N, CA, C and O atoms as a MOPAC input file, in Angstrom:
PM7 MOZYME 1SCF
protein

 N     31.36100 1    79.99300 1   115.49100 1
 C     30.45900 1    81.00200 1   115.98900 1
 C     29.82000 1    80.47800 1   117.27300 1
 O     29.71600 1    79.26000 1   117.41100 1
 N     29.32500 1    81.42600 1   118.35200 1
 C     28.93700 1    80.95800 1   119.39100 1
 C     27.91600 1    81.64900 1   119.75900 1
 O     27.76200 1    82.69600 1   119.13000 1
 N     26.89100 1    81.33200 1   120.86100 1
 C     25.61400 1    82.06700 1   121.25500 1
 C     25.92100 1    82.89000 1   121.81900 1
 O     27.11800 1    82.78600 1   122.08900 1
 N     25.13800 1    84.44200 1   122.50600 1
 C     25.80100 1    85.23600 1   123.19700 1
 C     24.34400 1    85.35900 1   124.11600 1
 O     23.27400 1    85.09400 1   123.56700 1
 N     24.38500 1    85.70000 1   125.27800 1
 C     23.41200 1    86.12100 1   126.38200 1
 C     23.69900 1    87.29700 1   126.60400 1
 O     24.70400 1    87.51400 1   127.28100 1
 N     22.75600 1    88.62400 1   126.00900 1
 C     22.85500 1    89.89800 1   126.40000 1
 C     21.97200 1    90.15200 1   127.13100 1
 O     20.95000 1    89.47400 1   127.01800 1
 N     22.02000 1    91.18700 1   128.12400 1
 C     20.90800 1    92.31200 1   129.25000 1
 C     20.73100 1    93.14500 1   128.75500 1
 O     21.66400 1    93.83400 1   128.34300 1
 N     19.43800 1    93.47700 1   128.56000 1
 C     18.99200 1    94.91500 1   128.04400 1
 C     18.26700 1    95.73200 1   128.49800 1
 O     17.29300 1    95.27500 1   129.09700 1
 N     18.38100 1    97.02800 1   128.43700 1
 C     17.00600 1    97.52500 1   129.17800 1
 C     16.21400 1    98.19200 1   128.01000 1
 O     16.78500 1    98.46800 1   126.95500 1
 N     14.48000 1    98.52800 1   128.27700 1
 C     14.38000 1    99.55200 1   126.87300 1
 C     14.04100 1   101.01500 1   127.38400 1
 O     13.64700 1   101.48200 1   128.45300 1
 N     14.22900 1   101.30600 1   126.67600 1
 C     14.01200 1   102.74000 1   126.54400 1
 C     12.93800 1   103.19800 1   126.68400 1
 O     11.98100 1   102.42500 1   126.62400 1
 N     12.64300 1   105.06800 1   126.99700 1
 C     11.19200 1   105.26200 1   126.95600 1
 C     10.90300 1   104.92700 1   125.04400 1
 O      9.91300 1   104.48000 1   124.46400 1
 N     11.69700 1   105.19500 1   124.73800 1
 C     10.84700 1   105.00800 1   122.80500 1
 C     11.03500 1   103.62800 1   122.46700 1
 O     10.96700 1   103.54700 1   121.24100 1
 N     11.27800 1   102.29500 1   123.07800 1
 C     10.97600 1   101.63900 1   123.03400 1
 C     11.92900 1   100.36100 1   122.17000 1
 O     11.71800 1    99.25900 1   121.66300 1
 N     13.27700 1   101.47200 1   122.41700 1
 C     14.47200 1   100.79300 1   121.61000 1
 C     15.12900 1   100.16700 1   122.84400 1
 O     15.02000 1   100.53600 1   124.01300 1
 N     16.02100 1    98.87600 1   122.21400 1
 C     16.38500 1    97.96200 1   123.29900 1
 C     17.93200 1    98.74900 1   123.14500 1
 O     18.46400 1    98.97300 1   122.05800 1
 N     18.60600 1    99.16400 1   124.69500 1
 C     19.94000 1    98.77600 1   124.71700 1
 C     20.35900 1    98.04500 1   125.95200 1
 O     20.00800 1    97.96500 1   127.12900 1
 N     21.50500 1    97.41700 1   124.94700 1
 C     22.32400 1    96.42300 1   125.48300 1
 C     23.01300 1    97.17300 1   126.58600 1
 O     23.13500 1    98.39700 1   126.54500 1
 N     23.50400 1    96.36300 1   127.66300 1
 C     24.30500 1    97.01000 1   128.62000 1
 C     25.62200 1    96.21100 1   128.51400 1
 O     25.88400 1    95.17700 1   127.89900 1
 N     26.54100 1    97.19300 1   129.48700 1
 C     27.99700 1    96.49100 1   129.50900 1
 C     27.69000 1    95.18700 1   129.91100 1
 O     26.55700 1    94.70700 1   129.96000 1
 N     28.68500 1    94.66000 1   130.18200 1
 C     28.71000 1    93.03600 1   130.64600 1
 C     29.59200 1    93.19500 1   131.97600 1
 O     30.69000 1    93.60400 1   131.59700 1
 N     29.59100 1    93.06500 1   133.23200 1
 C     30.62100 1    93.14200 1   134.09200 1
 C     31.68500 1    92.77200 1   134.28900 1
 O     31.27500 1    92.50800 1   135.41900 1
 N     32.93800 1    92.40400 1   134.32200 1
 C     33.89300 1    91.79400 1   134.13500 1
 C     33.67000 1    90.59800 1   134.83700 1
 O     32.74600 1    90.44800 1   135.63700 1
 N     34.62900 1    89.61900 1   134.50300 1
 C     34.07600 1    88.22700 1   134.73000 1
 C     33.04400 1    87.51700 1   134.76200 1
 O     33.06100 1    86.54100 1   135.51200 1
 N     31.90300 1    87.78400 1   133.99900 1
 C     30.77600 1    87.46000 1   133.49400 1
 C     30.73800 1    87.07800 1   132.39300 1
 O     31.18100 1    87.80200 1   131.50200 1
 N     30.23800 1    85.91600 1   132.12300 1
 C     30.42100 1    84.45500 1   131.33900 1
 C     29.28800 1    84.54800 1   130.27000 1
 O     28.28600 1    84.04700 1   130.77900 1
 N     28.97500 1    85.05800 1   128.76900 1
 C     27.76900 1    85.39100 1   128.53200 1
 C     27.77400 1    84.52400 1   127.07200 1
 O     27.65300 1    84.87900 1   125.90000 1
 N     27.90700 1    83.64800 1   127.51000 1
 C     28.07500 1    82.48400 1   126.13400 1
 C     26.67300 1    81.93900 1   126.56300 1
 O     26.33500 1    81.90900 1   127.74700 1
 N     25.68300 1    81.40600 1   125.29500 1
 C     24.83900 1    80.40100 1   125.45000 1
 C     25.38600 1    79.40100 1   124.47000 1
 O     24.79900 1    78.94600 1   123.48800 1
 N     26.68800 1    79.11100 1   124.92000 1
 C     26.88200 1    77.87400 1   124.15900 1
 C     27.28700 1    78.12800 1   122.19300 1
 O     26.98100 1    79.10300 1   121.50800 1
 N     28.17600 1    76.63900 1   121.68100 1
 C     27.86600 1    76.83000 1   120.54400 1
 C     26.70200 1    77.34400 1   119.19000 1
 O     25.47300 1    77.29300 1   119.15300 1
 N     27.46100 1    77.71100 1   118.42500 1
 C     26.14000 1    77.86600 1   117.44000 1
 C     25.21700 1    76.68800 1   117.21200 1
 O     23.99100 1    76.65200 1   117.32000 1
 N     25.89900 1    75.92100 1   116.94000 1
 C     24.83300 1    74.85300 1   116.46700 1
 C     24.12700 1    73.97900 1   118.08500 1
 O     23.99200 1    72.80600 1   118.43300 1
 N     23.91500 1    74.94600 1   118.52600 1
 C     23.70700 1    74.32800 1   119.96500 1
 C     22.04300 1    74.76800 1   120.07200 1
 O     21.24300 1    74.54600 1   120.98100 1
 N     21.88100 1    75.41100 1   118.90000 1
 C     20.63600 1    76.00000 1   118.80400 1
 C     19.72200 1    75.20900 1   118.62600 1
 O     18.80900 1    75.37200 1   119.43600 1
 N     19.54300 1    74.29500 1   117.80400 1
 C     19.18400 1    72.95800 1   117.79000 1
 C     19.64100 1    71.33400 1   118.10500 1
 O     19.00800 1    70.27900 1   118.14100 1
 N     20.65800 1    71.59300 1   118.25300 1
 C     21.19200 1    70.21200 1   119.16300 1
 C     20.88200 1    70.17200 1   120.62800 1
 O     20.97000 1    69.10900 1   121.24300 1
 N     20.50400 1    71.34700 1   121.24400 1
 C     21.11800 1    71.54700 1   122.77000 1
 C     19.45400 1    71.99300 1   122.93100 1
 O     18.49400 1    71.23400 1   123.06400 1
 N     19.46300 1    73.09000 1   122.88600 1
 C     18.21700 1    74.40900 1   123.50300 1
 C     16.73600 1    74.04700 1   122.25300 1
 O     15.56400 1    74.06000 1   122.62900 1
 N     17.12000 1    73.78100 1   120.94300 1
 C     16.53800 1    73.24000 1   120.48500 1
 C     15.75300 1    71.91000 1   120.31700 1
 O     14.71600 1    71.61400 1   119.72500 1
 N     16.35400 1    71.45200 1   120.82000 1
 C     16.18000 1    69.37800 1   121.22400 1
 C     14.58200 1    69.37600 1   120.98500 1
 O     13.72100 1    70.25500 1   121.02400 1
 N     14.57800 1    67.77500 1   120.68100 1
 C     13.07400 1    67.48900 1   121.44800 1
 C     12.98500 1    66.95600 1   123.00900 1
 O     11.87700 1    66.79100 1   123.52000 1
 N     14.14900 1    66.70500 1   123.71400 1
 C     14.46600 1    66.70800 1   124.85800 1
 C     14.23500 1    67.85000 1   125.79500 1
 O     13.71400 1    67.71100 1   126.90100 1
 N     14.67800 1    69.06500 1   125.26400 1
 C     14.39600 1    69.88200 1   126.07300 1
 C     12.91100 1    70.44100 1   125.87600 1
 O     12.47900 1    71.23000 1   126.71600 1
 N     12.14900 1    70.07100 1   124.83400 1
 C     11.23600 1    70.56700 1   124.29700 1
 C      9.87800 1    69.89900 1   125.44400 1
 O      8.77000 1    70.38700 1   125.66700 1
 N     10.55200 1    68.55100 1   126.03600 1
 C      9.89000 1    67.39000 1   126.09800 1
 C      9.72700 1    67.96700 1   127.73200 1
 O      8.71500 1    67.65900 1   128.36100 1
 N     10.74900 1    68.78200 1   128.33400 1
 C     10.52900 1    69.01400 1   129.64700 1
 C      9.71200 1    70.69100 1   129.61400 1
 O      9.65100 1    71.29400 1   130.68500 1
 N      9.17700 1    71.28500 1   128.46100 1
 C      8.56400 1    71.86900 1   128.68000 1
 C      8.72400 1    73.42300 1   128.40900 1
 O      7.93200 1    74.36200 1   128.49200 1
 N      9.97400 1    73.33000 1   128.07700 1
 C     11.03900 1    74.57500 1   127.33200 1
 C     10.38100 1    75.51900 1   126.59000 1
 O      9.97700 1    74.86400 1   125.62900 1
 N     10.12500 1    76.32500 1   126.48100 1
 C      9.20100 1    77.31800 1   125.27800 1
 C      9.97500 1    78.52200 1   125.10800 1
 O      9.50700 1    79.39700 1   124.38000 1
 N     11.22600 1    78.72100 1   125.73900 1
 C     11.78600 1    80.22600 1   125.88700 1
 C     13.42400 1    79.38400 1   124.85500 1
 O     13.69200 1    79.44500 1   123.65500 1
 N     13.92500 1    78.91300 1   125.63700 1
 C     15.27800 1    77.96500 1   125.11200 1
 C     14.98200 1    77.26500 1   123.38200 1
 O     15.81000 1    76.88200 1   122.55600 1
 N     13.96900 1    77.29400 1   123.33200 1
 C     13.82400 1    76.26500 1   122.03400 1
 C     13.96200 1    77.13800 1   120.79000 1
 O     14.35500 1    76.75600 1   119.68800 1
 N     13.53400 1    78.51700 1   121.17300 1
 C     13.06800 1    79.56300 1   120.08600 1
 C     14.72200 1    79.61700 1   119.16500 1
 O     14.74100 1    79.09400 1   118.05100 1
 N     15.69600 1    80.10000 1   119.57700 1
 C     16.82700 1    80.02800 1   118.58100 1
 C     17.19900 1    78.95300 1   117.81700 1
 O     18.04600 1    78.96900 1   116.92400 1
 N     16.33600 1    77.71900 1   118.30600 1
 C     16.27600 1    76.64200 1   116.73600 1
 C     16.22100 1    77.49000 1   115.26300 1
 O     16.80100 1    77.21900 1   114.21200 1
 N     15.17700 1    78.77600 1   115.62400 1
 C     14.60000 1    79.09300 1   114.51400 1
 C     14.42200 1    80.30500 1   114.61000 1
 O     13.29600 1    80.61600 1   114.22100 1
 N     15.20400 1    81.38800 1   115.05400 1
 C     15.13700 1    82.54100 1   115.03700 1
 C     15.82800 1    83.40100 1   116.93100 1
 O     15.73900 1    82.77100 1   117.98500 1
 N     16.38600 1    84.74600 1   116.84600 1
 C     16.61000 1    85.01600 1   118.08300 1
 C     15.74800 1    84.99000 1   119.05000 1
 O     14.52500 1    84.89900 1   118.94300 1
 N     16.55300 1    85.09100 1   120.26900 1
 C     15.44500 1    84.94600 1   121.21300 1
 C     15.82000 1    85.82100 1   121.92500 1
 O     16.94900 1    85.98900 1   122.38600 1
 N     14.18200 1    86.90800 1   122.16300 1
 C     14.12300 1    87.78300 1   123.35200 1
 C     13.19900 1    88.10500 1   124.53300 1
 O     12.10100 1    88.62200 1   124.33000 1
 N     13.65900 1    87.78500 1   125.84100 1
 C     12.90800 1    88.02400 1   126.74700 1
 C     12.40400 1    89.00000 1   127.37900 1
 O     13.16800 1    89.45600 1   128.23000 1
 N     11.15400 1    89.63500 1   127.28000 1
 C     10.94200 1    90.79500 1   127.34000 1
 C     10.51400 1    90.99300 1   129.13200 1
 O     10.19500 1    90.03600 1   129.83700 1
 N     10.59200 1    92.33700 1   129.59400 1
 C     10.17100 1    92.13700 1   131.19200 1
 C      9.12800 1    90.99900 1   131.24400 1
 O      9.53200 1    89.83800 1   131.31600 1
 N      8.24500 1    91.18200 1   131.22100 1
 C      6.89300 1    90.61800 1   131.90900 1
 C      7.31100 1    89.19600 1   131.66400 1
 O      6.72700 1    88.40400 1   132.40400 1
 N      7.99800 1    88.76500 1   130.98700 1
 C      8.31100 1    87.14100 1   130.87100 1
 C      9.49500 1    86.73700 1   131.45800 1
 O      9.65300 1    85.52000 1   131.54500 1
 N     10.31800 1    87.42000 1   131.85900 1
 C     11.47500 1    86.70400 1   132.83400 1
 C     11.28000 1    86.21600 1   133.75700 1
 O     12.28000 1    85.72000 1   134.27700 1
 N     10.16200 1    86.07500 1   134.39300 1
 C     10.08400 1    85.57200 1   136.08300 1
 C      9.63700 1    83.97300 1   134.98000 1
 O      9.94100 1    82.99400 1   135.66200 1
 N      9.13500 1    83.58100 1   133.79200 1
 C      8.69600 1    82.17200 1   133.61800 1
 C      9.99500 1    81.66800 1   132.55700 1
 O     10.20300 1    80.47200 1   132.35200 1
 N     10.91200 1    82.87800 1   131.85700 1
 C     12.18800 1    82.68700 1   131.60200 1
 C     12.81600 1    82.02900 1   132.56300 1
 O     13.35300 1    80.94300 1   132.34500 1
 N     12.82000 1    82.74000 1   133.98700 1
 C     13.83800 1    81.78100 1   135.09100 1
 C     13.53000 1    80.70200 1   135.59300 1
 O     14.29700 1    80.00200 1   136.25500 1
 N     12.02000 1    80.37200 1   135.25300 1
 C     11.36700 1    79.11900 1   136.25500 1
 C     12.11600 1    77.68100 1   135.09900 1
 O     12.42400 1    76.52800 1   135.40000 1
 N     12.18600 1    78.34800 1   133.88400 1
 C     12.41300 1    77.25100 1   132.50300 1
 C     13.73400 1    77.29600 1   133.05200 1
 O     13.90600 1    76.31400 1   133.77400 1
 N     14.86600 1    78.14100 1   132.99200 1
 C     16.47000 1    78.12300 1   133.23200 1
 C     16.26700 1    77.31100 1   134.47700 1
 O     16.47000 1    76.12400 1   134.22500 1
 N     15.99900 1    77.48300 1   135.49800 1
 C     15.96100 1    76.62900 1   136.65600 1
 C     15.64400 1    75.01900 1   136.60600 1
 O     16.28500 1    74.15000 1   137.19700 1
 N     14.71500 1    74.86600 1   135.91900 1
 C     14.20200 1    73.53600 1   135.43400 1
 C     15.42500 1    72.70900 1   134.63500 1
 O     15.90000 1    71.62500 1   134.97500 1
 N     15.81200 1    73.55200 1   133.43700 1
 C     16.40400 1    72.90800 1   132.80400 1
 C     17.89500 1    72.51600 1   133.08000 1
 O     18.53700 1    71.64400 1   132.49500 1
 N     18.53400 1    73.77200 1   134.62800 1
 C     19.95000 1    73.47000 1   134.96600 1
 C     19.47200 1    71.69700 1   136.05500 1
 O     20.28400 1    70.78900 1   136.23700 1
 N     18.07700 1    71.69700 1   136.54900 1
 C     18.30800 1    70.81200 1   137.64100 1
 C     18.02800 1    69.26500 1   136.73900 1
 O     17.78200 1    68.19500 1   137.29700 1
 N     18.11800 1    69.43100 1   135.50400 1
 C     18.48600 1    68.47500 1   134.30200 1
 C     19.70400 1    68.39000 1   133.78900 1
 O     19.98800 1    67.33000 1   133.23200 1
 N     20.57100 1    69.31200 1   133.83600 1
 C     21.56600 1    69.77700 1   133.10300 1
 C     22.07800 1    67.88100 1   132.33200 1
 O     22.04700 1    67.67600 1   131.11900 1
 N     22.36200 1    67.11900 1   133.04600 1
 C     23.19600 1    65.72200 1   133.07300 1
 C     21.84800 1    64.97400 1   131.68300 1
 O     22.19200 1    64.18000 1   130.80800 1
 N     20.67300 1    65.40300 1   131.82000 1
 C     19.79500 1    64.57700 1   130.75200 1
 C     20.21400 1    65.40800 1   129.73100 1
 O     20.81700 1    64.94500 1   128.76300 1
 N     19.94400 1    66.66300 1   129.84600 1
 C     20.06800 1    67.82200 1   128.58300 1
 C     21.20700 1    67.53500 1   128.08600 1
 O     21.16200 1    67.33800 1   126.87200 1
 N     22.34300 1    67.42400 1   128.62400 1
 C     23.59700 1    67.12200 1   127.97100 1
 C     23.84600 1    66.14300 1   127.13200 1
 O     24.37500 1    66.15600 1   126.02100 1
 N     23.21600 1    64.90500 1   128.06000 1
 C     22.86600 1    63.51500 1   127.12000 1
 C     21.93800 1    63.61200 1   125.88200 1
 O     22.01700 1    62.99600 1   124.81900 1
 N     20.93800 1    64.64400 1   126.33400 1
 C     19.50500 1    64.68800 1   124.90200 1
 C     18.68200 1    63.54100 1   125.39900 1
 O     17.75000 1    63.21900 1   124.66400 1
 N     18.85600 1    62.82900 1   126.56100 1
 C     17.48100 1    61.89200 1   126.57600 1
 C     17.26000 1    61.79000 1   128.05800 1
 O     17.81800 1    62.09100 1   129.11300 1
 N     15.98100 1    61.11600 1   127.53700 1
 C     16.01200 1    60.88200 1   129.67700 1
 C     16.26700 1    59.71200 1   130.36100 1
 O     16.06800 1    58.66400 1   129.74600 1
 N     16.69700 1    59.65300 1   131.59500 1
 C     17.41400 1    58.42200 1   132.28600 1
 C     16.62900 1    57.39300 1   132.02600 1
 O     15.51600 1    57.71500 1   131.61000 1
 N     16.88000 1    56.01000 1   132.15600 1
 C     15.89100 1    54.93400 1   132.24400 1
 C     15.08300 1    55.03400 1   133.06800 1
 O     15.11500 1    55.85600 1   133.98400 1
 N     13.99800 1    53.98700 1   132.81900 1
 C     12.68700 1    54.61100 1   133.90800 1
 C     12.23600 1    55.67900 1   133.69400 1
 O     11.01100 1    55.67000 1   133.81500 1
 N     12.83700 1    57.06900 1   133.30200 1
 C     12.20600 1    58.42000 1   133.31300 1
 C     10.48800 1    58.47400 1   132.89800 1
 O     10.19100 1    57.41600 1   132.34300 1
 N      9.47500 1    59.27400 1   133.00200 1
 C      8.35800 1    59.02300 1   132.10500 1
 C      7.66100 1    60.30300 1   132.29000 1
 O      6.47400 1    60.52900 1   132.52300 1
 N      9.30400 1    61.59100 1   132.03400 1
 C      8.69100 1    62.84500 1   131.78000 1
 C      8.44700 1    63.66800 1   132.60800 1
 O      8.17800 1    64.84800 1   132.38300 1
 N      8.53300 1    62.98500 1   133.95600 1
 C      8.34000 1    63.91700 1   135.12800 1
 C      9.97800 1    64.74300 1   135.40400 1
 O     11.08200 1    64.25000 1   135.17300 1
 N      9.70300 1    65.98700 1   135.90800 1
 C     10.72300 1    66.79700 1   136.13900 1
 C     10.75000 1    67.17400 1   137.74800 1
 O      9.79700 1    67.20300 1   138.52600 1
 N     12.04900 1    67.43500 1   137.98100 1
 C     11.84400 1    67.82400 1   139.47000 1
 C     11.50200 1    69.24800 1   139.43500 1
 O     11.43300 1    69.98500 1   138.45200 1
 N     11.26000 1    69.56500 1   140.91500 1
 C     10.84000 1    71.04700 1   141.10000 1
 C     12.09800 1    71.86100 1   141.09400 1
 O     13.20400 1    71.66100 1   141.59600 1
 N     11.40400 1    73.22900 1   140.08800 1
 C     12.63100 1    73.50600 1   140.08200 1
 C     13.50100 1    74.52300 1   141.40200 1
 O     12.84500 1    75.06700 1   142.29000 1
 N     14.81900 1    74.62400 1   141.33100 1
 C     15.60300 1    74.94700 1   142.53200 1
 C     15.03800 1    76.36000 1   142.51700 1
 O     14.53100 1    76.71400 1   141.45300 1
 N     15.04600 1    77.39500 1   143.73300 1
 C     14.76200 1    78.50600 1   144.02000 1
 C     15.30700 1    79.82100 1   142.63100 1
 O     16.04900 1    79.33500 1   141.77800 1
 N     15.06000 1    80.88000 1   142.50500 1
 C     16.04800 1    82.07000 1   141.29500 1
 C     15.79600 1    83.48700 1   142.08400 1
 O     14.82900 1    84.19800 1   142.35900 1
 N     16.84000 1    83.49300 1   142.23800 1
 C     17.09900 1    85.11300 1   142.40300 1
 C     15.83800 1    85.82300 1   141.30300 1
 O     15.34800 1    85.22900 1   140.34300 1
 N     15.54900 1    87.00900 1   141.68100 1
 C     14.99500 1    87.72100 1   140.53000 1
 C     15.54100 1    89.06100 1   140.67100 1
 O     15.76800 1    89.75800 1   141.66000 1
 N     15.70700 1    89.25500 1   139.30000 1
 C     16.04000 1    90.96100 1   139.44500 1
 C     15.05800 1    91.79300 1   139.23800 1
 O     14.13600 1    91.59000 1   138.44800 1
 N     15.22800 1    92.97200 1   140.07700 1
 C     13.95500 1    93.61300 1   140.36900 1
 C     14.60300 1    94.68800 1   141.00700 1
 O     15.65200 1    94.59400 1   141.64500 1
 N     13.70100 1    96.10100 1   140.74300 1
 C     14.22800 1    97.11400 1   141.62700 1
 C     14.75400 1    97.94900 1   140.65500 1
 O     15.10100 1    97.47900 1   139.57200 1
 N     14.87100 1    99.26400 1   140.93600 1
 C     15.57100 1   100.63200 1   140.39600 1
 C     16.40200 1   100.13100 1   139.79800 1
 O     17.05600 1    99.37800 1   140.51900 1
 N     16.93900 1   100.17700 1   138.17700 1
 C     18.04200 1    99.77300 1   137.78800 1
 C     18.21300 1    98.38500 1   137.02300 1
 O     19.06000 1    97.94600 1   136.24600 1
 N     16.98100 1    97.86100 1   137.60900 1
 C     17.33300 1    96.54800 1   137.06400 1
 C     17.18100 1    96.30000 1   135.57900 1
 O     16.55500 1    96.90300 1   134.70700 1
 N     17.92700 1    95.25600 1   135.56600 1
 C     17.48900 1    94.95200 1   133.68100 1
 C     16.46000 1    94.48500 1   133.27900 1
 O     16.00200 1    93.60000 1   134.00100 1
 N     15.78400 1    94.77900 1   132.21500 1
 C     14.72000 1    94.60900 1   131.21000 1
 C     14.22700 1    93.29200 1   130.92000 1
 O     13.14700 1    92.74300 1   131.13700 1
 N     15.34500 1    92.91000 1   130.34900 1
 C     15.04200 1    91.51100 1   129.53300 1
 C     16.54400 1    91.00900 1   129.39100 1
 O     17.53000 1    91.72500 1   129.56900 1
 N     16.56200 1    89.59100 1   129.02400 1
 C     17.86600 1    89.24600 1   127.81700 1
 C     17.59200 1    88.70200 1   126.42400 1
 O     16.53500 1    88.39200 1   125.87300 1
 N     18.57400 1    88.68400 1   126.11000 1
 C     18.47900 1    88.51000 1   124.46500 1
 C     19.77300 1    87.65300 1   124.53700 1
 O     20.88000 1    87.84500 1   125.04200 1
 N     19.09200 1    86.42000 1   123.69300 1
 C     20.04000 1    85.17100 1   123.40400 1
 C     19.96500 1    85.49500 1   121.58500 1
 O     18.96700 1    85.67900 1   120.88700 1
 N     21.69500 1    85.46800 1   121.13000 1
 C     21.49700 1    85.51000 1   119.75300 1
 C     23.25300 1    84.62400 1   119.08500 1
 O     24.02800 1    83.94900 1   119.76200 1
 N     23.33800 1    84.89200 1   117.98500 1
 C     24.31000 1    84.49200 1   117.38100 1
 C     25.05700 1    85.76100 1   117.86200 1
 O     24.56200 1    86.85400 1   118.13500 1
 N     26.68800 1    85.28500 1   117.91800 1
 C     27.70800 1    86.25300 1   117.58900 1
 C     27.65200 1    87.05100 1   116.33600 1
 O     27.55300 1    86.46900 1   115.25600 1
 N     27.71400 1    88.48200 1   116.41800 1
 C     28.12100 1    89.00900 1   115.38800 1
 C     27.02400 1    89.46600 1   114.65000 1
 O     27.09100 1    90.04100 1   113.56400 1
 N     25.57500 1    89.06900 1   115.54900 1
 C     24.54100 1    89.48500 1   114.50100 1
 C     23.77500 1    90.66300 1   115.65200 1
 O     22.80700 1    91.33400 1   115.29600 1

C-alpha cells in the first residue's frame, strides 16, 4: 500500500472534492509505512514538521488557510531531503535548519483548496 497526495477543492456545502490529477503528475507520498518511519520520524518532528507528522496517526488534511505554512514545512523539509532520508542529523548538526527555498503558491480563480495526504484505497 502506498500514500496518495490528493487536490481538493470544497464546495459551497462544504463537501471536499477531489480533482482529476493531470497526466504525468506524480501523487505518491511515499510508502505506507512511511507514515511513521519517514513523515512521522522524530527527525522530522525535530525540524519542526506539524503538517507531515499527522499520518503517523491519522489522515492528513490541508485546509485553505493553512497551505501557505503547509508549503513553508514542504520547502523546509525538501532542503533536508539527504537528513530526512537518513532519519538523523549530520554531525555537528544542533537543530538549526536552513531557510527554506522560495514556493510557488497557488492562488487565483480556480485554484485548489487544500490537499489531502492519505492511504491508498481509503
Amino acid at each position: 500500500m502506498s500514500l496518495l497526495v490528493e487536490v481538493f477543492v470544497r464546495e459551497p456545502d462544504g463537501d471536499m472534492r477531489i480533482l482529476d490529477v493531470p497526466d504525468g503528475v506524480y501523487q505518491s507520498g511515499g510508502f505506507e509505512s512511511w507514515r511513521t518511519t519517514v513523515w512521522g520520524s522524530e527527525f522530522v518532528r525535530s525540524l519542526g514538521a506539524r503538517f507531515l507528522p499527522v499520518p503517523a496517526g491519522q489522515d492528513l488534511r490541508v485546509e485553505p488557510g493553512d497551505v501557505p505554512g503547509f508549503q513553508r514545512e514542504v520547502a523546509v523539509l525538501r532542503s533536508r531531503l539527504g537528513d530526512v532520508a537518513r532519519g538523523e542529523r549530520p554531525q555537528g548538526d544542533r537543530g538549526r535548519t536552513a531557510p527554506p527555498p522560495p514556493v510557488r503558491a497557488v492562488a487565483g480563480p480556480g485554484a485548489a483548496d487544500g490537499y489531502e495526504e492519505r492511504a491508498a484505497g481509503t
